[in-house]
Coordinates of C-alpha atoms in Angstrom, one line a residue:
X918 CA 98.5 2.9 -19.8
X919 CA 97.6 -0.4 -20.3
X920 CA 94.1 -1.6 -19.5
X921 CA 95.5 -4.6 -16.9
X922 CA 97.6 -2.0 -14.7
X923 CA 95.0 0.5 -14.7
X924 CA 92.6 -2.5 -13.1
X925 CA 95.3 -3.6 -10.9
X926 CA 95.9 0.0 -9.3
X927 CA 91.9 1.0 -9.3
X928 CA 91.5 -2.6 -7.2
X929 CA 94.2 -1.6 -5.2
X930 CA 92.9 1.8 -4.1
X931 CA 89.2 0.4 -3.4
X932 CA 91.3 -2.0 -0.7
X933 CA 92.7 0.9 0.5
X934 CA 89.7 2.5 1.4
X935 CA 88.1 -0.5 3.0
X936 CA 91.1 -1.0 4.8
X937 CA 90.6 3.2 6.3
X938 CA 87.0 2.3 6.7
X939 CA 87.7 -0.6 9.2
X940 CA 90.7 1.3 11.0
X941 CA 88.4 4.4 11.7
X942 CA 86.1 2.8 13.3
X943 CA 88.2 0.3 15.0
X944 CA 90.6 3.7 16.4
X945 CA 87.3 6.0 17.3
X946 CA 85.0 3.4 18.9
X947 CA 87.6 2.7 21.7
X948 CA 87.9 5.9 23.3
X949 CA 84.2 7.7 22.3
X950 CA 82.5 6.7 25.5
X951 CA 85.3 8.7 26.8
X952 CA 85.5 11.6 24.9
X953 CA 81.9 11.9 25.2
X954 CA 81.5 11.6 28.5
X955 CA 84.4 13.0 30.2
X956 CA 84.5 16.1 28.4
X957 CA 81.1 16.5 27.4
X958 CA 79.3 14.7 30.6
X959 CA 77.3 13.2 28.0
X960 CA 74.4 10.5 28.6
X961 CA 74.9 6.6 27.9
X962 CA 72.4 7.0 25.5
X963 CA 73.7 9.8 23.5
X964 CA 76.9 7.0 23.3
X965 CA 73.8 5.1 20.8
X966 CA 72.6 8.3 19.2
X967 CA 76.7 8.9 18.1
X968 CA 77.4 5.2 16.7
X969 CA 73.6 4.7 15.0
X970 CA 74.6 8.3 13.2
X971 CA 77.4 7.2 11.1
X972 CA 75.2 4.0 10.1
X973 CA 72.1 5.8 9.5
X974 CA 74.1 8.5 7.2
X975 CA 75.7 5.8 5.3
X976 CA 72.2 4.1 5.0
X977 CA 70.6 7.2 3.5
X978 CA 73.6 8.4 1.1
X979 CA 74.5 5.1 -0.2
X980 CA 71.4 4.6 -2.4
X981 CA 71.7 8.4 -3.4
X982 CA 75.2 7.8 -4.3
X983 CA 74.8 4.7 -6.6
X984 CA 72.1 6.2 -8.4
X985 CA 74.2 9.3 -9.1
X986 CA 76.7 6.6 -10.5
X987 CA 75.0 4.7 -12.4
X988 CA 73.6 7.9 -14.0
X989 CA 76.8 9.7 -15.2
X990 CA 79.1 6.8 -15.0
X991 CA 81.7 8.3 -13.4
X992 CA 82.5 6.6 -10.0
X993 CA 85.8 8.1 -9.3
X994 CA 84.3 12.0 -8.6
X995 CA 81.6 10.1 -6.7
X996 CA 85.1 8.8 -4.4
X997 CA 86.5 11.9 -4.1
X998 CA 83.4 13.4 -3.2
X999 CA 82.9 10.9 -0.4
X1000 CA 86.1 11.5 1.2
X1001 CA 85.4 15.0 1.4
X1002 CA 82.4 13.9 3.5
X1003 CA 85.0 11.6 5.8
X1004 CA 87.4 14.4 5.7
X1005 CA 84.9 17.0 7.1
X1006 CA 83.3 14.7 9.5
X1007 CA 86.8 13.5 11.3
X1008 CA 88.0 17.1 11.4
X1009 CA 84.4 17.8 13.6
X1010 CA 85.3 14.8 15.6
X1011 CA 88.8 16.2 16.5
X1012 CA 87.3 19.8 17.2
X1013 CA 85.1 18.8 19.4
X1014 CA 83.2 22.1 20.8
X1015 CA 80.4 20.2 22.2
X1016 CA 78.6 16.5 22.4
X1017 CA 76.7 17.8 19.2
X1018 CA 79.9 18.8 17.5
X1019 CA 81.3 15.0 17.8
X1020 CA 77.7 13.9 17.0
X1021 CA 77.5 15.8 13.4
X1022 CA 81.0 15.1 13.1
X1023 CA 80.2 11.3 12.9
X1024 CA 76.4 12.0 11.2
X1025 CA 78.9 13.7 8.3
X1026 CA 81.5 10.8 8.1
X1027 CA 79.0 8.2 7.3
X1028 CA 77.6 9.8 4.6
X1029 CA 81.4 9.4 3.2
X1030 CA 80.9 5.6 3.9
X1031 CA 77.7 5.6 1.3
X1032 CA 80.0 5.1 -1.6
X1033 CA 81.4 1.7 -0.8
X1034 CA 78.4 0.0 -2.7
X1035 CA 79.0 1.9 -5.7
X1036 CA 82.9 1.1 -5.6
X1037 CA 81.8 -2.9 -5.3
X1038 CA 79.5 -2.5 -8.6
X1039 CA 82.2 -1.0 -10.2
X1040 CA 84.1 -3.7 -9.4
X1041 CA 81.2 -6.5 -10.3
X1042 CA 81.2 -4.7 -14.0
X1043 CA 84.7 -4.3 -14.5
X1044 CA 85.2 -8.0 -13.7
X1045 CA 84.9 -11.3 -15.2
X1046 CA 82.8 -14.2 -13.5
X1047 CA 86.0 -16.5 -12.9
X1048 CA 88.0 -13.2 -10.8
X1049 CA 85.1 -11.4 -9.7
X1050 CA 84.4 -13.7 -6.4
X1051 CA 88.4 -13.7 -5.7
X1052 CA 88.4 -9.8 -5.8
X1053 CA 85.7 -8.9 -3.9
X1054 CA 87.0 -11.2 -1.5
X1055 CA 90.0 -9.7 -1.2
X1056 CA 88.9 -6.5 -0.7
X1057 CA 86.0 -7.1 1.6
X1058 CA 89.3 -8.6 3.5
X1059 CA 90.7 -5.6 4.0
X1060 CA 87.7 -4.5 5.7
X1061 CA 88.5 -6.9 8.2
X1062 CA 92.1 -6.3 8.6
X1063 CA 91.5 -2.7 9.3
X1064 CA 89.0 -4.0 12.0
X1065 CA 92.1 -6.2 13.6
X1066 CA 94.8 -4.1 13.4
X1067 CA 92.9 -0.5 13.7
X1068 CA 92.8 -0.6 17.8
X1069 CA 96.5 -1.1 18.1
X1070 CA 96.9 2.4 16.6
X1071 CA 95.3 3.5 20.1
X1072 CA 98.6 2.2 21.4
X1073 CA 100.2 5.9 19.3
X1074 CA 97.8 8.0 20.2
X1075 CA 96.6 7.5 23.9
X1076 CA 99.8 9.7 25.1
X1077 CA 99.8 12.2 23.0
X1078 CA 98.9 15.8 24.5
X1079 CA 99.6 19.0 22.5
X1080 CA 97.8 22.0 21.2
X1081 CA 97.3 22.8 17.5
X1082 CA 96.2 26.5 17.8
X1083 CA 93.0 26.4 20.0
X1084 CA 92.6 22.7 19.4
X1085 CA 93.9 20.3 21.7
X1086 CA 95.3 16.8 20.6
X1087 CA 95.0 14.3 23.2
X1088 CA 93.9 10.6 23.3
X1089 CA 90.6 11.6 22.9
X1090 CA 90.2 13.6 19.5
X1091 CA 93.9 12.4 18.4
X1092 CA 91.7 9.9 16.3
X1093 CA 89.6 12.5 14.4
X1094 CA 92.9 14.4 13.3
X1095 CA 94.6 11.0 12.9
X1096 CA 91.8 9.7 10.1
X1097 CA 91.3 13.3 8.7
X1098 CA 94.9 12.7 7.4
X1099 CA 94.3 9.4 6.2
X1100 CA 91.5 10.5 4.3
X1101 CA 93.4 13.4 2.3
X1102 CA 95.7 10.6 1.4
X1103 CA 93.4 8.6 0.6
X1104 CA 91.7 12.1 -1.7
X1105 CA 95.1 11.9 -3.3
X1106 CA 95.5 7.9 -4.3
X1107 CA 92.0 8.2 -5.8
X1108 CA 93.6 11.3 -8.6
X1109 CA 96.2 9.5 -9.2
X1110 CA 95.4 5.9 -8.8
X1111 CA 91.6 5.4 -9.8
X1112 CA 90.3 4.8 -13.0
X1113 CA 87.2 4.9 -14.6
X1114 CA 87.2 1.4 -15.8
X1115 CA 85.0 -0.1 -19.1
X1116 CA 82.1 -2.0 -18.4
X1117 CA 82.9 -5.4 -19.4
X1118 CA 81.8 -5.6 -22.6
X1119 CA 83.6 -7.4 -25.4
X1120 CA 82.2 -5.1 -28.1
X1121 CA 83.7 -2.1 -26.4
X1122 CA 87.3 -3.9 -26.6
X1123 CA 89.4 -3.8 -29.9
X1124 CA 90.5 -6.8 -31.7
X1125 CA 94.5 -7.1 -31.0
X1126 CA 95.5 -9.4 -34.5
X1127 CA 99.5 -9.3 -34.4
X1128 CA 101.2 -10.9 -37.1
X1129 CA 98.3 -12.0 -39.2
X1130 CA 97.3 -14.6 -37.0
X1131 CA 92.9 -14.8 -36.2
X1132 CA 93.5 -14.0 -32.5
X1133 CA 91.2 -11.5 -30.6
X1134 CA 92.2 -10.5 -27.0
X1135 CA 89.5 -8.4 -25.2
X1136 CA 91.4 -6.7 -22.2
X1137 CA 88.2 -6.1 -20.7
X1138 CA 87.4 -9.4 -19.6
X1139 CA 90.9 -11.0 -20.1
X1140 CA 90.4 -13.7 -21.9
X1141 CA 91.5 -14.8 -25.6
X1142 CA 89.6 -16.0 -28.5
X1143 CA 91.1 -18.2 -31.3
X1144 CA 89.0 -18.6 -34.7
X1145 CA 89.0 -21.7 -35.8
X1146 CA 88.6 -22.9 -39.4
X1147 CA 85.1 -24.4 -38.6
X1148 CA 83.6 -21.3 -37.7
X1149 CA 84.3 -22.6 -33.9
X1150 CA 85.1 -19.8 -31.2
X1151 CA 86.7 -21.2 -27.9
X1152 CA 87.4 -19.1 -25.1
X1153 CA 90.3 -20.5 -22.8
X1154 CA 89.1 -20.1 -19.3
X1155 CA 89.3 -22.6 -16.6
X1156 CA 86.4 -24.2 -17.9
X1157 CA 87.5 -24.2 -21.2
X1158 CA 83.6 -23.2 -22.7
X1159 CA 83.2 -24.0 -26.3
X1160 CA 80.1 -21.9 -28.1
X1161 CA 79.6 -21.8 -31.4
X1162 CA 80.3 -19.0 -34.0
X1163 CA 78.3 -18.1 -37.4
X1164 CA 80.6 -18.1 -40.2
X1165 CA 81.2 -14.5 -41.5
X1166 CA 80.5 -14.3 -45.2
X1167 CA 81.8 -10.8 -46.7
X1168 CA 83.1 -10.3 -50.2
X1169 CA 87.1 -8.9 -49.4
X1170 CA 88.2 -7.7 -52.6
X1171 CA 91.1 -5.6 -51.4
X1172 CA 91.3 -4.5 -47.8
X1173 CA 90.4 -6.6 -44.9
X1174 CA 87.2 -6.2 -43.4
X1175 CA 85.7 -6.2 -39.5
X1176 CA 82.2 -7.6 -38.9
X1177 CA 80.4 -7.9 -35.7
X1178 CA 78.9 -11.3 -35.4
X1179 CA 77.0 -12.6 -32.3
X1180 CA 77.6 -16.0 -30.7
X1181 CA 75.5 -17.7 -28.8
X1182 CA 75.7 -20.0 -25.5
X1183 CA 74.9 -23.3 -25.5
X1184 CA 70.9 -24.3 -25.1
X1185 CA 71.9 -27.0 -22.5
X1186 CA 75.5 -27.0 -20.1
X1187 CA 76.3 -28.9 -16.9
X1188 CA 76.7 -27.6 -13.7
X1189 CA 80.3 -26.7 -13.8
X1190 CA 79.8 -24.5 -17.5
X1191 CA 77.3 -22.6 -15.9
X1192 CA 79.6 -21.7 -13.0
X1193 CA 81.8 -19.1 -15.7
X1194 CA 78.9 -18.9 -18.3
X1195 CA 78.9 -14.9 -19.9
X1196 CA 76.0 -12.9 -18.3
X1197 CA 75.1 -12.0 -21.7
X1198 CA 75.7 -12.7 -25.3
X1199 CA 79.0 -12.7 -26.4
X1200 CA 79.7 -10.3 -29.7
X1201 CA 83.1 -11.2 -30.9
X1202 CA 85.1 -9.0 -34.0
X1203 CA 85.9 -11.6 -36.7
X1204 CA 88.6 -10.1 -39.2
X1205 CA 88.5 -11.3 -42.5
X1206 CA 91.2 -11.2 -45.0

């Protein structure tokens, strides 16, 4: 599979669980006073002690969690370990046995929630500096949309009343059983769907030279290089950067040759270069024939 598409559909699954995070709390926060109370005759203040243990979970396993990642590099088990978490902790909130039950239920959830900062690094390294600020935009956006449209959900849920075994499903824990579901979706979009992507680094990407022609295409960062007889290298982005490239002097006697030369950036750019300057020195393959 192409490097692109498997970008494309790892983005697309890290929307998609920003997009459950805002609906569960947007579809539990409306009816947990409720539940809590009601059923539980719990305190007002053990309504605080719930909502500040999902935040306070996510608090303490999110550092944990990134330095797992950036340890063994691999950030989708880190995902499908988290939803296991999310999983666990909505199927307590639907059980229910007691104001503790809903309380740990919630405590266990949020350390689910602790992997979102890893997901957004991966997404900062797998990125270029023109895309990255349009793609974390977008999916911080679907953050927001599950906020908006998660309480309408309320609108399916508030009338149901059946038993599952000994459990009951009702308005009140129909919203633990309801995310619980979302989440083993969600356990089975990140197998299939999310990728461990390269670091964006042009030295990890192979030169792509069709036809004979001195083009390099680095599908990590997207972005072509043409070789130009004067030993210039330009990169066509929006700001269309030119750097300059040492000449590669190998004796070719019968088969091509690769080289690794480095380029360096400019000493002194304006303002708009150094909006889509590389973060670090670019190393670009220069075949020679």
């Amino acid at each position: 599979m192409r490097q692109n598409r498997k970008r494309r559909l790892t983005f697309i699954t890290i929307g998609i669980f920003n997009l459950l995070g805002g609906i569960e709390y947007a579809v539990i926060l409306p009816t947990l006073w409720l539940y809590v109370h009601n059923r539980f005759d719990a305190e007002q203040y053990f309504l605080g002690l719930i909502l500040s243990a999902f935040s306070f979970s996510g608090l303490v396993s999110s550092p944990i969690m990134g330095r797992i990642t950036d340890r063994f590099s691999n950030t989708k088990s880190m995902l499908l370990f988290a939803n296991l978490w999310e999983i666990a902790g909505n199927l307590l909130y639907f059980i229910g046995y007691s104001k503790w039950t809903v309380l740990v239920g919630r405590l266990l959830a949020g350390v689910g929630s602790g992997v979102t900062a890893s997901i957004l690094a991966d997404v900062a390294k797998t990125t270029t500096i023109s895309e990255r600020t349009g793609i974390m935009s977008l999916i911080m956006a679907c953050s927001e949309f599950g906020l908006i449209f998660g309480p309408g959900l309320n609108i399916f849920l508030k009338d149901l009343n059946f038993y599952i075994g000994p459990f009951k499903v009702d308005s009140y824990t129909a919203p633990g059983l309801f995310m619980a579901c979302l989440w083993v979706i969600m356990e089975i979009l990140v197998i299939f769907m999310y990728y461990n992507l390269r670091k964006q680094d042009p030295l990890e990407a192979p030169p792509d030279l069709e036809n004979g022609t001195k083009t390099l295409i680095d599908e990590d960062v997207d972005k072509r290089i043409d070789l130009s007889g004067n030993g210039t290298v330009k990169v066509t982005d929006s700001s269309d950067l030119i750097i300059s490239a040492e000449k590669a002097i190998l004796d070719t006697s019968s088969n091509p040759t690769c080289s690794y030369h480095s380029v360096q950036e400019p000493s002194q750019t304006t303002d708009d270069d150094k909006k889509s300057r590389w973060p670090y020195k670019l190393y670009v393959v220069i075949l020679l024939q």
